[in-house]
């Protein structure tokens, strides 16, 4: 299994120099499919369209349940935004956790736009140095955008894109303002 | 073949989001996976591994207090047990180059970006089940070979111990 390879002939004098070289070990990893199936194994393993359909159907079954959960999460975001703007650490933590959940899940369940706004919000919070949210405008605008996207799922993609760009510009402007006010700080 | 194989697998899912754990578990069950183990962060997963040895680990990247990067790094440091080489699929909303490279350099087998799709998950599972990359051990890295393409190397042989012919 373990292979210790000899110096390369193409490496020139480097390959045979006396300088100690870091040891490199290559280990051949057996295929799990082969190990588990033994003689029943047929290579290569391919994606089975029937199984894929079964998985996609599972996601569709979960969609309605998730839609209810998403509504509650967005309502909670709106409750949290004000205390979070004022610096309440617990509210900020919960607001980030909810946005993080939406970033990961909304797109899977057909709410791609909600996921994109949540992603933008998460990236802003993650980059905000020392938890500096400025006056909180960036966060509240994001929360408003998330709520609108949930309530109006059929919005023209061009408008969505323009909103995302506007949020980006807002984040950029917010970063510049803080950079001007404090050495090396950036929220962008 | 697919159903027979998934019916023999134990997969550990590590994620701090209850919804994501549920989604992944349900998708794996739809595939026919025999046993799905769940943990809410790297610490809980580590405890679970004292009694179970899964065939594949699917972990989120951002978790508190022990994130997916630290967990994966700890796993890769295990020597002398198959668990140290277990395939790790990292699921993450951080899809920037830096995060993907960080995952790669820790020894992650596959990276799955959020939002996840059934096809994305299925494809990565097939990749780690049937087309595993060879494992590389150096003083600074332990994990699947980071080179996915098999083409001749033309630069300086910094490994110094690799036969090219």
mmCIF file of C-alpha atoms in Angstrom:
data_model
loop_
_atom_site.group_PDB
_atom_site.id
_atom_site.type_symbol
_atom_site.label_atom_id
_atom_site.label_comp_id
_atom_site.label_asym_id
_atom_site.label_seq_id
_atom_site.Cartn_x
_atom_site.Cartn_y
_atom_site.Cartn_z
ATOM 1 C CA UNK A 1 0.000 0.000 0.000
ATOM 2 C CA UNK A 2 2.697 2.452 0.998
ATOM 3 C CA UNK A 3 4.994 3.540 -1.776
ATOM 4 C CA UNK A 4 8.346 5.261 -1.142
ATOM 5 C CA UNK A 5 9.476 6.675 -4.441
ATOM 6 C CA UNK A 6 13.050 6.940 -5.636
ATOM 7 C CA UNK A 7 14.685 10.223 -6.749
ATOM 8 C CA UNK A 8 13.485 11.511 -10.063
ATOM 9 C CA UNK A 9 15.767 11.130 -13.043
ATOM 10 C CA UNK A 10 14.314 14.323 -14.431
ATOM 11 C CA UNK A 11 15.224 16.257 -11.333
ATOM 12 C CA UNK A 12 18.873 16.519 -12.473
ATOM 13 C CA UNK A 13 21.504 16.956 -9.789
ATOM 14 C CA UNK A 14 18.766 18.010 -7.402
ATOM 15 C CA UNK A 15 17.434 14.499 -7.318
ATOM 16 C CA UNK A 16 20.743 13.005 -6.241
ATOM 17 C CA UNK A 17 22.111 15.796 -4.073
ATOM 18 C CA UNK A 18 23.076 15.077 -0.483
ATOM 19 C CA UNK A 19 20.710 17.703 0.832
ATOM 20 C CA UNK A 20 18.130 15.967 3.007
ATOM 21 C CA UNK A 21 14.732 16.071 1.383
ATOM 22 C CA UNK A 22 11.448 15.989 3.150
ATOM 23 C CA UNK A 23 10.039 12.490 3.153
ATOM 24 C CA UNK A 24 7.005 12.030 0.945
ATOM 25 C CA UNK A 25 4.858 8.943 1.224
ATOM 26 C CA UNK A 26 2.168 7.987 -1.242
ATOM 27 C CA UNK A 27 -0.472 5.582 -0.035
ATOM 28 C CA UNK A 28 -2.816 3.902 -2.476
ATOM 29 C CA UNK A 29 -6.331 4.113 -1.088
ATOM 30 C CA UNK A 30 -8.605 1.217 -2.031
ATOM 31 C CA UNK A 31 -12.001 2.161 -3.403
ATOM 32 C CA UNK A 32 -14.681 1.877 -0.724
ATOM 33 C CA UNK A 33 -17.079 0.608 -3.393
ATOM 34 C CA UNK A 34 -14.711 -2.218 -4.291
ATOM 35 C CA UNK A 35 -13.993 -3.076 -0.667
ATOM 36 C CA UNK A 36 -17.656 -3.172 0.343
ATOM 37 C CA UNK A 37 -19.036 -4.932 -2.719
ATOM 38 C CA UNK A 38 -16.274 -7.422 -3.379
ATOM 39 C CA UNK A 39 -17.044 -9.470 -6.471
ATOM 40 C CA UNK A 40 -20.307 -7.562 -7.066
ATOM 41 C CA UNK A 41 -18.334 -4.423 -7.779
ATOM 42 C CA UNK A 42 -18.623 -3.111 -11.333
ATOM 43 C CA UNK A 43 -16.437 -0.144 -12.250
ATOM 44 C CA UNK A 44 -16.981 2.679 -12.740
ATOM 45 C CA UNK A 45 -19.792 3.665 -10.419
ATOM 46 C CA UNK A 46 -22.198 6.029 -12.169
ATOM 47 C CA UNK A 47 -24.903 8.410 -11.116
ATOM 48 C CA UNK A 48 -28.218 6.542 -11.255
ATOM 49 C CA UNK A 49 -30.994 8.859 -12.585
ATOM 50 C CA UNK A 50 -33.648 6.963 -10.603
ATOM 51 C CA UNK A 51 -31.787 7.428 -7.354
ATOM 52 C CA UNK A 52 -31.188 11.091 -8.163
ATOM 53 C CA UNK A 53 -34.903 11.575 -8.798
ATOM 54 C CA UNK A 54 -35.616 9.932 -5.447
ATOM 55 C CA UNK A 55 -33.308 12.430 -3.736
ATOM 56 C CA UNK A 56 -34.859 15.373 -5.572
ATOM 57 C CA UNK A 57 -38.299 14.171 -4.624
ATOM 58 C CA UNK A 58 -37.144 14.083 -0.996
ATOM 59 C CA UNK A 59 -36.160 17.741 -1.256
ATOM 60 C CA UNK A 60 -39.547 18.610 -2.761
ATOM 61 C CA UNK A 61 -41.258 16.836 0.136
ATOM 62 C CA UNK A 62 -39.307 18.947 2.616
ATOM 63 C CA UNK A 63 -40.006 22.231 0.829
ATOM 64 C CA UNK A 64 -43.357 23.009 2.425
ATOM 65 C CA UNK A 65 -42.007 22.323 5.890
ATOM 66 C CA UNK A 66 -39.008 24.503 5.229
ATOM 67 C CA UNK A 67 -41.161 27.343 3.845
ATOM 68 C CA UNK A 68 -42.934 27.585 7.214
ATOM 69 C CA UNK A 69 -39.644 27.545 9.067
ATOM 70 C CA UNK A 70 -38.237 30.230 6.765
ATOM 71 C CA UNK A 71 -41.213 32.514 7.442
ATOM 72 C CA UNK A 72 -40.595 32.214 11.186
ATOM 73 C CA UNK A 73 -36.882 32.831 10.712
ATOM 74 C CA UNK A 74 -37.444 35.981 8.666
ATOM 75 C CA UNK A 75 -39.935 37.258 11.262
ATOM 76 C CA UNK A 76 -37.307 36.611 13.932
ATOM 77 C CA UNK A 77 -34.686 38.516 11.910
ATOM 78 C CA UNK A 78 -36.970 41.537 11.915
ATOM 79 C CA UNK A 79 -37.341 41.298 15.698
ATOM 80 C CA UNK A 80 -33.602 40.972 16.195
ATOM 81 C CA UNK A 81 -32.422 43.718 13.874
ATOM 82 C CA UNK A 82 -33.122 46.633 16.228
ATOM 83 C CA UNK A 83 -31.389 45.256 19.360
ATOM 84 C CA UNK A 84 -28.577 43.972 17.133
ATOM 85 C CA UNK A 85 -28.084 47.464 15.665
ATOM 86 C CA UNK A 86 -27.793 48.793 19.198
ATOM 87 C CA UNK A 87 -25.028 46.307 19.957
ATOM 88 C CA UNK A 88 -26.871 43.535 21.863
ATOM 89 C CA UNK A 89 -24.372 40.659 21.555
ATOM 90 C CA UNK A 90 -26.969 37.907 21.936
ATOM 91 C CA UNK A 91 -29.214 39.455 19.278
ATOM 92 C CA UNK A 92 -26.241 39.778 16.917
ATOM 93 C CA UNK A 93 -25.251 36.169 17.441
ATOM 94 C CA UNK A 94 -28.778 34.937 16.767
ATOM 95 C CA UNK A 95 -29.184 37.206 13.761
ATOM 96 C CA UNK A 96 -25.978 35.844 12.252
ATOM 97 C CA UNK A 97 -26.956 32.236 13.019
ATOM 98 C CA UNK A 98 -30.314 32.690 11.270
ATOM 99 C CA UNK A 99 -28.738 34.347 8.224
ATOM 100 C CA UNK A 100 -26.136 31.603 8.102
ATOM 101 C CA UNK A 101 -28.886 28.967 8.092
ATOM 102 C CA UNK A 102 -30.708 30.794 5.291
ATOM 103 C CA UNK A 103 -27.552 31.114 3.254
ATOM 104 C CA UNK A 104 -27.088 27.365 3.425
ATOM 105 C CA UNK A 105 -30.636 26.144 3.008
ATOM 106 C CA UNK A 106 -32.874 28.664 1.248
ATOM 107 C CA UNK A 107 -31.389 27.986 -2.188
ATOM 108 C CA UNK A 108 -31.853 24.233 -1.849
ATOM 109 C CA UNK A 109 -35.573 24.718 -1.204
ATOM 110 C CA UNK A 110 -36.295 27.097 -4.081
ATOM 111 C CA UNK A 111 -35.637 30.405 -2.325
ATOM 112 C CA UNK A 112 -32.409 31.229 -4.125
ATOM 113 C CA UNK A 113 -32.844 35.009 -3.815
ATOM 114 C CA UNK A 114 -33.371 34.805 -0.056
ATOM 115 C CA UNK A 115 -30.188 32.724 0.053
ATOM 116 C CA UNK A 116 -28.266 35.324 -1.959
ATOM 117 C CA UNK A 117 -29.298 38.207 0.295
ATOM 118 C CA UNK A 118 -28.538 36.105 3.372
ATOM 119 C CA UNK A 119 -25.129 35.280 1.902
ATOM 120 C CA UNK A 120 -24.408 38.970 1.353
ATOM 121 C CA UNK A 121 -25.457 39.722 4.939
ATOM 122 C CA UNK A 122 -23.279 36.922 6.353
ATOM 123 C CA UNK A 123 -20.259 38.097 4.382
ATOM 124 C CA UNK A 124 -20.779 41.646 5.672
ATOM 125 C CA UNK A 125 -21.019 40.478 9.297
ATOM 126 C CA UNK A 126 -18.023 38.157 8.932
ATOM 127 C CA UNK A 127 -15.879 40.956 7.517
ATOM 128 C CA UNK A 128 -17.018 43.700 9.894
ATOM 129 C CA UNK A 129 -13.907 44.226 11.977
ATOM 130 C CA UNK A 130 -14.413 44.125 15.732
ATOM 131 C CA UNK A 131 -18.145 43.695 15.235
ATOM 132 C CA UNK A 132 -18.404 47.270 13.972
ATOM 133 C CA UNK A 133 -21.788 47.469 12.253
ATOM 134 C CA UNK A 134 -21.696 51.247 11.959
ATOM 135 C CA UNK A 135 -25.203 52.619 12.414
ATOM 136 C CA UNK A 136 -26.678 49.263 11.392
ATOM 137 C CA UNK A 137 -28.084 50.511 8.090
ATOM 138 C CA UNK A 138 -26.381 47.787 6.057
ATOM 139 C CA UNK A 139 -27.845 45.059 8.252
ATOM 140 C CA UNK A 140 -31.385 46.471 8.242
ATOM 141 C CA UNK A 141 -31.361 46.933 4.467
ATOM 142 C CA UNK A 142 -30.336 43.305 4.095
ATOM 143 C CA UNK A 143 -33.085 42.124 6.422
ATOM 144 C CA UNK A 144 -35.610 44.186 4.421
ATOM 145 C CA UNK A 145 -34.322 42.645 1.187
ATOM 146 C CA UNK A 146 -34.647 39.133 2.628
ATOM 147 C CA UNK A 147 -38.224 39.818 3.735
ATOM 148 C CA UNK A 148 -39.145 41.269 0.319
ATOM 149 C CA UNK A 149 -37.599 38.303 -1.485
ATOM 150 C CA UNK A 150 -39.630 35.892 0.629
ATOM 151 C CA UNK A 151 -42.876 37.814 0.199
ATOM 152 C CA UNK A 152 -42.407 38.427 -3.536
ATOM 153 C CA UNK A 153 -40.783 35.281 -4.922
ATOM 154 C CA UNK A 154 -41.553 36.160 -8.557
ATOM 155 C CA UNK A 155 -39.549 39.379 -8.598
ATOM 156 C CA UNK A 156 -37.795 40.226 -11.867
ATOM 157 C CA UNK A 157 -34.228 38.838 -11.666
ATOM 158 C CA UNK A 158 -32.907 42.176 -12.982
ATOM 159 C CA UNK A 159 -34.380 43.946 -9.947
ATOM 160 C CA UNK A 160 -32.870 41.329 -7.648
ATOM 161 C CA UNK A 161 -29.485 41.817 -9.268
ATOM 162 C CA UNK A 162 -29.788 45.589 -8.958
ATOM 163 C CA UNK A 163 -30.696 45.219 -5.251
ATOM 164 C CA UNK A 164 -27.675 42.976 -4.681
ATOM 165 C CA UNK A 165 -25.452 45.515 -6.432
ATOM 166 C CA UNK A 166 -26.948 48.324 -4.357
ATOM 167 C CA UNK A 167 -26.241 46.364 -1.171
ATOM 168 C CA UNK A 168 -22.672 45.809 -2.371
ATOM 169 C CA UNK A 169 -22.279 49.537 -2.956
ATOM 170 C CA UNK A 170 -23.723 50.242 0.469
ATOM 171 C CA UNK A 171 -21.240 47.827 2.040
ATOM 172 C CA UNK A 172 -18.413 49.467 0.101
ATOM 173 C CA UNK A 173 -19.481 52.969 1.132
ATOM 174 C CA UNK A 174 -19.821 51.857 4.732
ATOM 175 C CA UNK A 175 -16.286 50.421 4.619
ATOM 176 C CA UNK A 176 -14.855 53.659 3.207
ATOM 177 C CA UNK A 177 -16.610 55.733 5.849
ATOM 178 C CA UNK A 178 -15.106 53.609 8.616
ATOM 179 C CA UNK A 179 -11.684 53.607 7.013
ATOM 180 C CA UNK A 180 -11.777 57.390 6.958
ATOM 181 C CA UNK A 181 -12.848 57.513 10.595
ATOM 182 C CA UNK A 182 -10.526 54.891 12.071
ATOM 183 C CA UNK A 183 -7.123 53.543 11.123
ATOM 184 C CA UNK A 184 -7.292 50.449 8.933
ATOM 185 C CA UNK A 185 -10.837 49.476 9.783
ATOM 186 C CA UNK A 186 -13.012 48.040 7.130
ATOM 187 C CA UNK A 187 -16.487 46.654 7.113
ATOM 188 C CA UNK A 188 -16.488 45.698 3.454
ATOM 189 C CA UNK B 1 -24.837 -1.567 -7.578
ATOM 190 C CA UNK B 2 -25.559 1.839 -6.096
ATOM 191 C CA UNK B 3 -28.294 0.649 -3.727
ATOM 192 C CA UNK B 4 -26.265 -2.358 -2.601
ATOM 193 C CA UNK B 5 -23.305 -0.158 -1.800
ATOM 194 C CA UNK B 6 -25.173 2.593 0.051
ATOM 195 C CA UNK B 7 -26.910 -0.080 2.075
ATOM 196 C CA UNK B 8 -23.536 -1.023 3.541
ATOM 197 C CA UNK B 9 -22.378 2.475 4.490
ATOM 198 C CA UNK B 10 -22.172 4.403 7.731
ATOM 199 C CA UNK B 11 -21.907 8.164 7.214
ATOM 200 C CA UNK B 12 -21.317 10.794 9.893
ATOM 201 C CA UNK B 13 -22.926 14.218 9.352
ATOM 202 C CA UNK B 14 -21.527 17.103 11.401
ATOM 203 C CA UNK B 15 -23.446 20.379 11.234
ATOM 204 C CA UNK B 16 -24.619 22.917 13.811
ATOM 205 C CA UNK B 17 -27.778 23.674 11.844
ATOM 206 C CA UNK B 18 -30.612 21.325 12.759
ATOM 207 C CA UNK B 19 -32.241 21.940 9.357
ATOM 208 C CA UNK B 20 -29.060 21.096 7.474
ATOM 209 C CA UNK B 21 -28.517 17.937 9.537
ATOM 210 C CA UNK B 22 -32.081 16.899 8.816
ATOM 211 C CA UNK B 23 -31.745 17.648 5.095
ATOM 212 C CA UNK B 24 -28.507 15.712 4.741
ATOM 213 C CA UNK B 25 -29.795 12.806 6.792
ATOM 214 C CA UNK B 26 -32.979 12.606 4.696
ATOM 215 C CA UNK B 27 -31.034 12.742 1.425
ATOM 216 C CA UNK B 28 -28.667 10.023 2.602
ATOM 217 C CA UNK B 29 -31.609 7.893 3.671
ATOM 218 C CA UNK B 30 -33.138 8.411 0.211
ATOM 219 C CA UNK B 31 -29.896 7.008 -1.189
ATOM 220 C CA UNK B 32 -30.349 3.977 1.039
ATOM 221 C CA UNK B 33 -27.463 4.623 3.420
ATOM 222 C CA UNK B 34 -27.576 2.031 6.177
ATOM 223 C CA UNK B 35 -26.596 4.224 9.106
ATOM 224 C CA UNK B 36 -26.440 8.028 9.417
ATOM 225 C CA UNK B 37 -24.721 9.384 12.517
ATOM 226 C CA UNK B 38 -25.289 12.994 13.560
ATOM 227 C CA UNK B 39 -23.184 15.466 15.536
ATOM 228 C CA UNK B 40 -23.636 19.186 16.122
ATOM 229 C CA UNK B 41 -19.986 20.212 16.081
ATOM 230 C CA UNK B 42 -16.440 18.935 15.858
ATOM 231 C CA UNK B 43 -16.226 18.095 19.552
ATOM 232 C CA UNK B 44 -19.372 15.985 19.578
ATOM 233 C CA UNK B 45 -18.245 14.283 16.374
ATOM 234 C CA UNK B 46 -14.879 13.500 17.935
ATOM 235 C CA UNK B 47 -16.564 11.896 20.944
ATOM 236 C CA UNK B 48 -18.734 9.831 18.627
ATOM 237 C CA UNK B 49 -15.691 8.578 16.754
ATOM 238 C CA UNK B 50 -14.403 6.930 19.910
ATOM 239 C CA UNK B 51 -17.070 4.262 19.466
ATOM 240 C CA UNK B 52 -17.950 4.424 15.741
ATOM 241 C CA UNK B 53 -15.873 4.351 12.594
ATOM 242 C CA UNK B 54 -17.848 5.812 9.682
ATOM 243 C CA UNK B 55 -16.986 5.177 6.039
ATOM 244 C CA UNK B 56 -17.435 8.843 5.093
ATOM 245 C CA UNK B 57 -17.686 12.091 7.061
ATOM 246 C CA UNK B 58 -19.700 15.064 5.836
ATOM 247 C CA UNK B 59 -18.908 18.184 7.828
ATOM 248 C CA UNK B 60 -19.955 21.810 7.806
ATOM 249 C CA UNK B 61 -17.128 24.347 7.800
ATOM 250 C CA UNK B 62 -18.443 27.060 10.125
ATOM 251 C CA UNK B 63 -19.452 25.660 13.510
ATOM 252 C CA UNK B 64 -18.971 26.721 17.117
ATOM 253 C CA UNK B 65 -16.981 25.969 19.219
ATOM 254 C CA UNK B 66 -15.022 23.473 17.094
ATOM 255 C CA UNK B 67 -15.348 24.199 13.372
ATOM 256 C CA UNK B 68 -15.038 21.819 10.441
ATOM 257 C CA UNK B 69 -11.474 22.866 9.650
ATOM 258 C CA UNK B 70 -10.169 22.059 13.149
ATOM 259 C CA UNK B 71 -12.144 18.820 13.205
ATOM 260 C CA UNK B 72 -10.803 17.707 9.820
ATOM 261 C CA UNK B 73 -7.282 18.687 10.775
ATOM 262 C CA UNK B 74 -7.536 16.623 13.962
ATOM 263 C CA UNK B 75 -8.826 13.664 11.958
ATOM 264 C CA UNK B 76 -5.947 13.864 9.492
ATOM 265 C CA UNK B 77 -3.467 13.823 12.363
ATOM 266 C CA UNK B 78 -4.593 10.313 13.395
ATOM 267 C CA UNK B 79 -1.840 7.842 12.507
ATOM 268 C CA UNK B 80 -2.076 4.094 12.328
ATOM 269 C CA UNK B 81 -5.870 3.918 11.996
ATOM 270 C CA UNK B 82 -8.018 3.919 8.883
ATOM 271 C CA UNK B 83 -9.958 6.787 10.439
ATOM 272 C CA UNK B 84 -7.046 9.122 9.670
ATOM 273 C CA UNK B 85 -7.686 8.604 5.967
ATOM 274 C CA UNK B 86 -11.502 8.602 6.030
ATOM 275 C CA UNK B 87 -12.998 10.582 3.114
ATOM 276 C CA UNK B 88 -14.166 14.003 4.304
ATOM 277 C CA UNK B 89 -16.698 16.039 2.340
ATOM 278 C CA UNK B 90 -16.803 19.641 3.531
ATOM 279 C CA UNK B 91 -20.076 21.518 3.080
ATOM 280 C CA UNK B 92 -19.695 25.265 3.212
ATOM 281 C CA UNK B 93 -21.314 28.566 2.350
ATOM 282 C CA UNK B 94 -17.850 30.097 2.092
ATOM 283 C CA UNK B 95 -17.073 29.503 -1.544
ATOM 284 C CA UNK B 96 -14.259 32.010 -1.968
ATOM 285 C CA UNK B 97 -10.921 30.703 -3.231
ATOM 286 C CA UNK B 98 -9.225 31.197 0.148
ATOM 287 C CA UNK B 99 -11.735 28.968 1.948
ATOM 288 C CA UNK B 100 -11.592 26.260 -0.699
ATOM 289 C CA UNK B 101 -7.791 26.303 -0.618
ATOM 290 C CA UNK B 102 -7.794 26.168 3.162
ATOM 291 C CA UNK B 103 -10.057 23.111 3.032
ATOM 292 C CA UNK B 104 -7.827 21.491 0.417
ATOM 293 C CA UNK B 105 -4.675 22.147 2.441
ATOM 294 C CA UNK B 106 -6.177 20.579 5.541
ATOM 295 C CA UNK B 107 -6.790 17.369 3.629
ATOM 296 C CA UNK B 108 -10.473 17.593 2.722
ATOM 297 C CA UNK B 109 -11.449 15.038 0.068
ATOM 298 C CA UNK B 110 -14.297 16.952 -1.575
ATOM 299 C CA UNK B 111 -15.844 20.397 -1.208
ATOM 300 C CA UNK B 112 -19.596 20.909 -1.562
ATOM 301 C CA UNK B 113 -20.816 24.492 -1.680
ATOM 302 C CA UNK B 114 -24.090 25.635 -0.182
ATOM 303 C CA UNK B 115 -26.851 25.699 -1.176
ATOM 304 C CA UNK B 116 -26.452 22.015 -1.728
ATOM 305 C CA UNK B 117 -28.243 20.083 -4.468
ATOM 306 C CA UNK B 118 -29.120 16.407 -4.629
ATOM 307 C CA UNK B 119 -26.882 16.015 -7.677
ATOM 308 C CA UNK B 120 -23.928 17.792 -6.033
ATOM 309 C CA UNK B 121 -24.074 15.556 -2.976
ATOM 310 C CA UNK B 122 -24.565 12.372 -5.004
ATOM 311 C CA UNK B 123 -21.641 13.183 -7.322
ATOM 312 C CA UNK B 124 -19.258 13.842 -4.464
ATOM 313 C CA UNK B 125 -20.269 10.641 -2.733
ATOM 314 C CA UNK B 126 -19.539 8.669 -5.901
ATOM 315 C CA UNK B 127 -16.197 10.437 -6.179
ATOM 316 C CA UNK B 128 -15.025 9.423 -2.700
ATOM 317 C CA UNK B 129 -16.557 5.948 -2.897
ATOM 318 C CA UNK B 130 -15.276 4.874 -6.264
ATOM 319 C CA UNK B 131 -12.496 7.211 -7.346
ATOM 320 C CA UNK B 132 -10.397 7.907 -4.254
ATOM 321 C CA UNK B 133 -7.207 9.874 -4.810
ATOM 322 C CA UNK B 134 -4.001 8.452 -3.424
ATOM 323 C CA UNK B 135 -3.069 9.672 0.038
ATOM 324 C CA UNK B 136 -0.004 11.850 0.464
ATOM 325 C CA UNK B 137 2.010 12.277 3.644
ATOM 326 C CA UNK B 138 4.615 15.000 3.945
ATOM 327 C CA UNK B 139 5.888 16.832 7.022
ATOM 328 C CA UNK B 140 3.439 19.650 6.275
ATOM 329 C CA UNK B 141 0.498 17.890 4.671
ATOM 330 C CA UNK B 142 -1.484 14.727 5.127
ATOM 331 C CA UNK B 143 -4.478 14.045 2.918
ATOM 332 C CA UNK B 144 -5.654 13.140 -0.576
ATOM 333 C CA UNK B 145 -3.314 14.104 -3.409
ATOM 334 C CA UNK B 146 -4.140 17.718 -4.167
ATOM 335 C CA UNK B 147 -3.344 17.269 -7.859
ATOM 336 C CA UNK B 148 -6.477 16.065 -9.582
ATOM 337 C CA UNK B 149 -5.041 16.043 -13.095
ATOM 338 C CA UNK B 150 -2.490 13.479 -14.144
ATOM 339 C CA UNK B 151 -0.122 15.370 -16.382
ATOM 340 C CA UNK B 152 3.676 15.589 -16.544
ATOM 341 C CA UNK B 153 5.266 17.979 -14.086
ATOM 342 C CA UNK B 154 7.627 20.469 -15.664
ATOM 343 C CA UNK B 155 8.736 22.623 -12.731
ATOM 344 C CA UNK B 156 11.369 22.114 -10.059
ATOM 345 C CA UNK B 157 11.026 18.789 -8.233
ATOM 346 C CA UNK B 158 10.714 20.164 -4.730
ATOM 347 C CA UNK B 159 9.534 16.877 -3.302
ATOM 348 C CA UNK B 160 12.879 15.414 -4.358
ATOM 349 C CA UNK B 161 11.711 11.877 -3.880
ATOM 350 C CA UNK B 162 9.192 11.466 -6.624
ATOM 351 C CA UNK B 163 9.893 9.337 -9.647
ATOM 352 C CA UNK B 164 8.532 10.985 -12.738
ATOM 353 C CA UNK B 165 9.492 8.142 -15.035
#
